[in-house]
C-alpha positions as semicolon CSV with decimal commas, in nm:
position;residue;x (nm);y (nm);z (nm)
1;X;1,186;1,648;3,519
2;X;1,283;1,694;3,884
3;X;0,973;1,820;4,066
4;X;0,984;1,890;4,442
5;X;0,791;2,215;4,493
6;X;0,460;2,134;4,673
7;X;0,276;2,410;4,484
8;X;0,385;2,272;4,149
9;X;0,307;1,916;4,258
10;X;-0,046;2,024;4,353
11;X;-0,113;2,123;3,992
12;X;-0,088;1,758;3,894
13;X;-0,352;1,640;4,137
14;X;-0,640;1,466;3,963
15;X;-0,485;1,484;3,617
16;X;-0,508;1,174;3,399
17;X;-0,273;1,044;3,132
18;X;-0,267;1,263;2,817
19;X;-0,320;1,591;3,004
20;X;-0,124;1,863;2,825
21;X;0,127;2,073;3,024
22;X;0,369;2,354;2,951
23;X;0,695;2,321;3,146
24;X;0,945;2,603;3,204
25;X;1,265;2,542;3,400
26;X;1,640;2,493;3,387
27;X;1,766;2,229;3,146
28;X;2,052;2,031;3,299
29;X;2,259;1,760;3,128
30;X;2,202;1,419;3,285
31;X;2,340;1,119;3,093
32;X;2,118;0,872;3,277
33;X;1,796;1,059;3,200
34;X;1,586;0,983;2,890
35;X;1,712;1,214;2,620
36;X;2,021;1,297;2,824
37;X;1,874;1,602;3,003
38;X;1,656;1,691;3,302
39;X;1,445;1,997;3,379
40;X;1,513;2,138;3,727
41;X;1,289;2,375;3,925
42;X;1,005;2,346;3,675
43;X;0,705;2,575;3,660
44;X;0,396;2,395;3,531
45;X;0,101;2,535;3,337
46;X;-0,192;2,303;3,269
47;X;-0,298;2,366;2,909
48;X;-0,554;2,088;2,876
49;X;-0,668;1,879;3,171
50;X;-0,788;1,521;3,124
51;X;-1,017;1,422;3,408
52;X;-1,103;1,063;3,316
53;X;-0,881;0,774;3,213
54;X;-0,844;0,694;2,840
55;X;-1,017;0,382;2,701
56;X;-0,692;0,186;2,733
57;X;-0,352;0,229;2,898
58;X;-0,134;0,434;2,666
59;X;0,162;0,431;2,905
60;X;0,206;0,054;2,874
61;X;0,475;-0,085;2,638
62;X;0,213;-0,276;2,438
63;X;-0,152;-0,188;2,376
64;X;-0,383;-0,456;2,513
65;X;-0,727;-0,394;2,355
66;X;-0,862;-0,608;2,072
67;X;-0,854;-0,457;1,725
68;X;-1,219;-0,349;1,715
69;X;-1,190;-0,165;2,046
70;X;-0,870;0,002;1,928
71;X;-1,029;0,113;1,600
72;X;-1,336;0,245;1,783
73;X;-1,100;0,471;1,981
74;X;-0,831;0,525;1,715
75;X;-0,805;0,902;1,781
76;X;-0,657;0,809;2,120
77;X;-0,492;0,476;2,044
78;X;-0,283;0,622;1,762
79;X;-0,091;0,821;2,025
80;X;0,077;0,503;2,152
81;X;0,451;0,491;2,065
82;X;0,411;0,169;1,864
83;X;0,134;0,318;1,654
84;X;0,327;0,640;1,601
85;X;0,626;0,437;1,486
86;X;0,412;0,233;1,248
87;X;0,269;0,536;1,073
88;X;0,603;0,715;1,064
89;X;0,720;0,417;0,861
90;X;0,412;0,454;0,640
91;X;0,497;0,819;0,576
92;X;0,860;0,722;0,512
93;X;0,754;0,469;0,248
94;X;0,556;0,736;0,063
95;X;0,846;0,982;0,082
96;X;1,096;0,723;-0,045
97;X;0,856;0,622;-0,324
98;X;0,840;0,981;-0,444
99;X;1,214;1,032;-0,402
100;X;1,305;0,732;-0,616
101;X;1,064;0,810;-0,899
102;X;1,151;1,179;-0,906
103;X;1,512;1,070;-0,950
104;X;1,411;0,844;-1,239
105;X;1,248;1,130;-1,431
106;X;0,887;1,056;-1,339
107;X;0,626;1,330;-1,294
108;X;0,375;1,311;-1,007
109;X;0,012;1,350;-1,114
110;X;-0,322;1,367;-0,933
111;X;-0,622;1,215;-1,108
112;X;-1,000;1,233;-1,048
113;X;-1,158;1,011;-0,786
114;X;-1,508;1,076;-0,920
115;X;-1,532;0,906;-1,259
116;X;-1,800;0,834;-1,516
117;X;-1,718;0,468;-1,580
118;X;-1,575;0,173;-1,392
119;X;-1,200;0,162;-1,451
120;X;-1,173;-0,215;-1,447
121;X;-1,499;-0,270;-1,631
122;X;-1,646;-0,461;-1,338
123;X;-1,931;-0,424;-1,092
124;X;-1,727;-0,373;-0,775
125;X;-1,758;0,005;-0,771
126;X;-1,917;0,254;-0,534
127;X;-2,195;0,432;-0,720
128;X;-2,273;0,793;-0,627
129;X;-2,524;1,050;-0,748
130;X;-2,345;1,325;-0,941
131;X;-2,602;1,603;-0,989
132;X;-2,857;1,353;-1,115
133;X;-2,610;1,147;-1,318
134;X;-2,444;0,821;-1,215
135;X;-2,079;0,840;-1,116
136;X;-1,836;0,611;-0,940
137;X;-1,552;0,631;-0,692
138;X;-1,235;0,543;-0,882
139;X;-1,112;0,184;-0,851
140;X;-0,772;0,298;-0,974
141;X;-0,612;0,583;-1,171
142;X;-0,533;0,336;-1,451
143;X;-0,695;0,515;-1,745
144;X;-0,557;0,854;-1,647
145;X;-0,202;0,739;-1,584
146;X;-0,200;0,568;-1,925
147;X;-0,329;0,887;-2,086
148;X;-0,055;1,084;-1,912
149;X;0,216;0,856;-2,051
150;X;0,132;1,028;-2,379
151;X;0,211;1,360;-2,211
152;X;0,506;1,299;-1,977
153;X;0,617;0,942;-2,072
154;X;0,677;0,858;-1,703
155;X;0,419;0,930;-1,432
156;X;0,322;0,824;-1,083
157;X;0,048;0,893;-0,832
158;X;0,000;0,850;-0,458
159;X;-0,370;0,850;-0,379
160;X;-0,677;0,666;-0,250
161;X;-0,866;0,403;-0,446
162;X;-1,202;0,248;-0,367
163;X;-1,317;-0,112;-0,409
164;X;-1,679;-0,208;-0,339
165;X;-1,586;-0,568;-0,269
166;X;-1,764;-0,735;0,025
167;X;-1,443;-0,885;0,163
168;X;-1,407;-0,942;0,534
169;X;-1,047;-1,062;0,545
170;X;-0,725;-0,958;0,715
171;X;-0,578;-0,840;0,382
172;X;-0,860;-0,630;0,233
173;X;-1,021;-0,293;0,300
174;X;-1,253;-0,090;0,079
175;X;-1,033;0,219;0,062
176;X;-0,656;0,218;0,053
177;X;-0,356;0,418;-0,066
178;X;-0,234;0,304;-0,406
179;X;0,120;0,378;-0,524
180;X;0,075;0,387;-0,901
181;X;0,343;0,398;-1,170
182;X;0,322;0,404;-1,550
183;X;0,607;0,437;-1,801
184;X;0,642;0,454;-2,179
185;X;0,888;0,314;-2,431
186;X;0,933;-0,021;-2,261
187;X;1,059;-0,343;-2,419
188;X;0,798;-0,554;-2,242
189;X;0,673;-0,629;-1,890
190;X;1,025;-0,721;-1,778
191;X;1,124;-0,353;-1,813
192;X;0,852;-0,266;-1,564
193;X;0,948;-0,547;-1,328
194;X;1,311;-0,431;-1,325
195;X;1,202;-0,081;-1,222
196;X;0,977;-0,223;-0,948
197;X;1,265;-0,432;-0,811
198;X;1,492;-0,127;-0,794
199;X;1,215;0,073;-0,629
200;X;1,168;-0,191;-0,359
201;X;1,541;-0,189;-0,284
202;X;1,530;0,188;-0,249
203;X;1,230;0,182;-0,015
204;X;1,393;-0,069;0,221
205;X;1,728;0,110;0,212
206;X;1,567;0,439;0,313
207;X;1,380;0,277;0,602
208;X;1,702;0,119;0,725
209;X;1,904;0,440;0,693
210;X;1,656;0,688;0,834
211;X;1,416;0,498;1,061
212;X;1,622;0,253;1,262
213;X;1,462;0,369;1,587
214;X;1,110;0,293;1,465
215;X;1,215;-0,044;1,324
216;X;1,385;-0,135;1,653
217;X;1,083;-0,029;1,860
218;X;0,857;-0,251;1,648
219;X;1,108;-0,537;1,638
220;X;1,122;-0,532;1,258
221;X;1,410;-0,687;1,064
222;X;1,399;-0,574;0,702
223;X;1,448;-0,842;0,436
224;X;1,733;-0,855;0,188
225;X;1,601;-0,847;-0,167
226;X;1,755;-1,112;-0,392
227;X;1,922;-0,982;-0,708
228;X;1,756;-1,067;-0,933
229;X;1,419;-1,134;-0,773
230;X;1,317;-1,487;-0,881
231;X;1,047;-1,517;-1,148
232;X;0,793;-1,794;-1,203
233;X;0,542;-1,813;-1,486
234;X;0,185;-1,857;-1,363
235;X;0,165;-2,199;-1,528
236;X;0,487;-2,314;-1,358
237;X;0,375;-2,173;-1,023
238;X;0,059;-2,384;-1,037
239;X;0,261;-2,692;-1,130
240;X;0,494;-2,636;-0,833
241;X;0,199;-2,600;-0,596
242;X;0,066;-2,935;-0,718
243;X;0,409;-3,098;-0,688
244;X;0,498;-2,960;-0,343
245;X;0,164;-2,932;-0,168
246;X;-0,061;-3,180;-0,347
247;X;-0,328;-2,935;-0,460
248;X;-0,402;-2,939;-0,830
249;X;-0,491;-2,580;-0,914
250;X;-0,394;-2,606;-1,281
251;X;-0,659;-2,442;-1,498
252;X;-0,771;-2,200;-1,228
253;X;-0,754;-1,838;-1,351
254;X;-0,597;-1,689;-1,039
255;X;-0,395;-1,769;-0,728
256;X;-0,577;-1,792;-0,395
257;X;-0,425;-1,645;-0,077
258;X;-0,322;-1,999;0,023
259;X;-0,150;-2,048;-0,313
260;X;0,041;-1,724;-0,257
261;X;0,150;-1,840;0,089
262;X;0,277;-2,168;-0,057
263;X;0,467;-1,978;-0,325
264;X;0,619;-1,766;-0,049
265;X;0,750;-2,086;0,110
266;X;0,892;-2,199;-0,225
267;X;1,062;-1,862;-0,273
268;X;1,231;-1,891;0,066
269;X;1,338;-2,255;0,036
270;X;1,438;-2,261;-0,332
271;X;1,565;-1,907;-0,383
272;X;1,635;-1,773;-0,030
273;X;1,410;-1,480;-0,122
274;X;1,118;-1,309;0,051
275;X;1,013;-1,170;-0,289
276;X;0,884;-1,355;-0,594
277;X;0,751;-1,236;-0,930
278;X;0,470;-1,440;-1,084
279;X;0,422;-1,355;-1,452
280;X;0,185;-1,459;-1,728
281;X;-0,149;-1,434;-1,550
282;X;-0,439;-1,571;-1,757
283;X;-0,609;-1,337;-2,003
284;X;-0,955;-1,410;-1,860
285;X;-0,851;-1,273;-1,519
286;X;-0,665;-0,958;-1,624
287;X;-0,828;-0,629;-1,735
288;X;-0,896;-0,567;-2,103
289;X;-0,600;-0,329;-2,139
290;X;-0,344;-0,597;-2,043
291;X;-0,109;-0,701;-2,324
292;X;-0,169;-1,059;-2,437
293;X;0,126;-1,296;-2,477
294;X;0,168;-1,325;-2,857
295;X;0,309;-1,678;-2,818
296;X;0,013;-1,801;-2,614
297;X;-0,299;-1,577;-2,601
298;X;-0,422;-1,776;-2,301
299;X;-0,176;-1,574;-2,093
300;X;-0,080;-1,208;-2,060
301;X;0,224;-0,995;-1,994
302;X;0,080;-0,925;-1,650
303;X;0,257;-0,995;-1,323
304;X;0,224;-0,985;-0,946
305;X;0,500;-0,926;-0,693
306;X;0,461;-1,150;-0,388
307;X;0,629;-1,051;-0,062
308;X;0,641;-1,312;0,213
309;X;0,362;-1,503;0,045
310;X;0,126;-1,212;-0,018
311;X;0,065;-1,008;-0,333
312;X;0,175;-0,648;-0,276
313;X;0,195;-0,519;-0,634
314;X;0,017;-0,589;-0,962
315;X;0,134;-0,471;-1,302
316;X;0,219;-0,552;-1,659
317;X;0,252;-0,431;-2,012
318;X;-0,055;-0,254;-2,154
319;X;-0,214;-0,263;-2,498
320;X;-0,099;0,050;-2,684
321;X;-0,259;-0,013;-3,026
322;X;-0,594;0,163;-3,072
323;X;-0,761;-0,109;-3,283
324;X;-0,648;-0,384;-3,046
325;X;-0,780;-0,191;-2,748
326;X;-1,122;-0,142;-2,910
327;X;-1,133;-0,513;-2,995
328;X;-1,038;-0,605;-2,637
329;X;-1,326;-0,395;-2,503
330;X;-1,574;-0,555;-2,740
331;X;-1,452;-0,904;-2,651
332;X;-1,535;-0,828;-2,287
333;X;-1,884;-0,712;-2,380
334;X;-1,799;-0,348;-2,313
335;X;-1,908;-0,057;-2,531
336;X;-1,608;0,141;-2,665
337;X;-1,826;0,453;-2,673
338;X;-1,832;0,447;-2,293
339;X;-1,451;0,478;-2,294
340;X;-1,421;0,748;-2,561
341;X;-1,201;0,984;-2,357
342;X;-0,962;0,700;-2,275
343;X;-0,946;0,569;-2,631
344;X;-0,878;0,915;-2,774
345;X;-0,524;0,907;-2,632
346;X;-0,456;0,584;-2,822
347;X;-0,619;0,704;-3,142
348;X;-0,346;0,964;-3,174
349;X;-0,046;0,749;-3,090
350;X;0,081;0,588;-2,769
351;X;0,418;0,423;-2,708
352;X;0,453;0,069;-2,573
353;X;0,401;0,118;-2,203
354;X;0,333;-0,054;-1,875
355;X;0,317;0,002;-1,504
356;X;0,218;-0,128;-1,166
357;X;0,038;-0,040;-0,846
358;X;0,148;-0,114;-0,489
359;X;-0,096;-0,131;-0,200
360;X;0,086;0,088;0,054
361;X;-0,090;-0,047;0,362
362;X;-0,039;-0,408;0,254
363;X;0,331;-0,346;0,191
364;X;0,367;-0,205;0,542
365;X;0,170;-0,498;0,685
366;X;0,409;-0,747;0,526
367;X;0,716;-0,546;0,628
368;X;0,619;-0,519;0,993
369;X;0,451;-0,857;1,036
370;X;0,125;-0,726;1,180
371;X;-0,165;-0,964;1,136
372;X;-0,436;-0,740;0,991
373;X;-0,436;-0,473;0,721
374;X;-0,651;-0,253;0,945
375;X;-0,351;-0,215;1,176
376;X;-0,151;-0,041;0,903
377;X;-0,446;0,172;0,786
378;X;-0,482;0,502;0,968
379;X;-0,863;0,507;0,973
380;X;-0,976;0,192;0,789
381;X;-1,291;0,160;0,583
382;X;-1,434;-0,188;0,547
383;X;-1,777;-0,346;0,512
384;X;-1,871;-0,257;0,869
385;X;-1,673;0,059;0,949
386;X;-1,729;0,420;0,841
387;X;-1,606;0,588;1,161
388;X;-1,390;0,726;1,302
């Protein structure tokens, strides 16, 4: 904008950054100007005047405040170009997720977030009063997406989930967006893993094709996904950790964040891959509906997908036999009567099926290399934050 008129210049006096103006003038091509045009002889109208400076300098290339200060003032900080770019990428991931699954014959569903029982059968749920009865915020749409496999065969959901886990880490929040998928008539968990691998390739391809400007602004180089993505059984992963890093974690029921980081290093050095599937998680650690390995009941047909040494997706084959599902509940000390609506779908026939869930914010965190999940969460909820 070329502004020389003293009367128009006077309108800017005292205005702070983020004041809102309407500009009317003559648009003139100017190759050296941002956007390739200039506005000559502008007439300004102040629509919203800001009289005090914002809590941090939005016109700087990089935001300087610490994370807590930024989150306290997120309604303003999110206006920064870097933050806008980050959440444009987030929206693009959701759009590409839907695009891919629609093309694969999946049906999008929306399931209740107020539920009468804990989905995972655990204690880490938010309890609420529901007209005098106990209810819970949904930990996942797992039961409902399995039920809907009996209706549509292939379903997905994009929606919030809630975990009442007192974590205070860079990779956990108590509410996040889960990208859930469930599909019927599978051979085993490898069918599900193959779909997840193709989905990941599609997501990255769409970001590269349609959001190069945002990636460049953030300095993000997207990874190339190995074909096929390497696979390690849980037992072999633990043995490799012992061999390479000297920590004997054999017999432990899960991988710690440090174990995942070490496996990320192994994936890069041994397979030149940023992605790694770990299969065969122990039965004691996976939910009751996870299909048990018939060759070794100690392990399941469950898997995680690690990306740059961090779990971004969890999935597996599910139990589809009614009697086996009832037995699995009883073995965990759960009352099948509390899951009657869920079990009804299996009582009347369900195909072999499986699925997975991706943490959208964690995927974006790993893609962009930011250090804290709260940076890729629009308005994060954790153990200490309920506002803004």
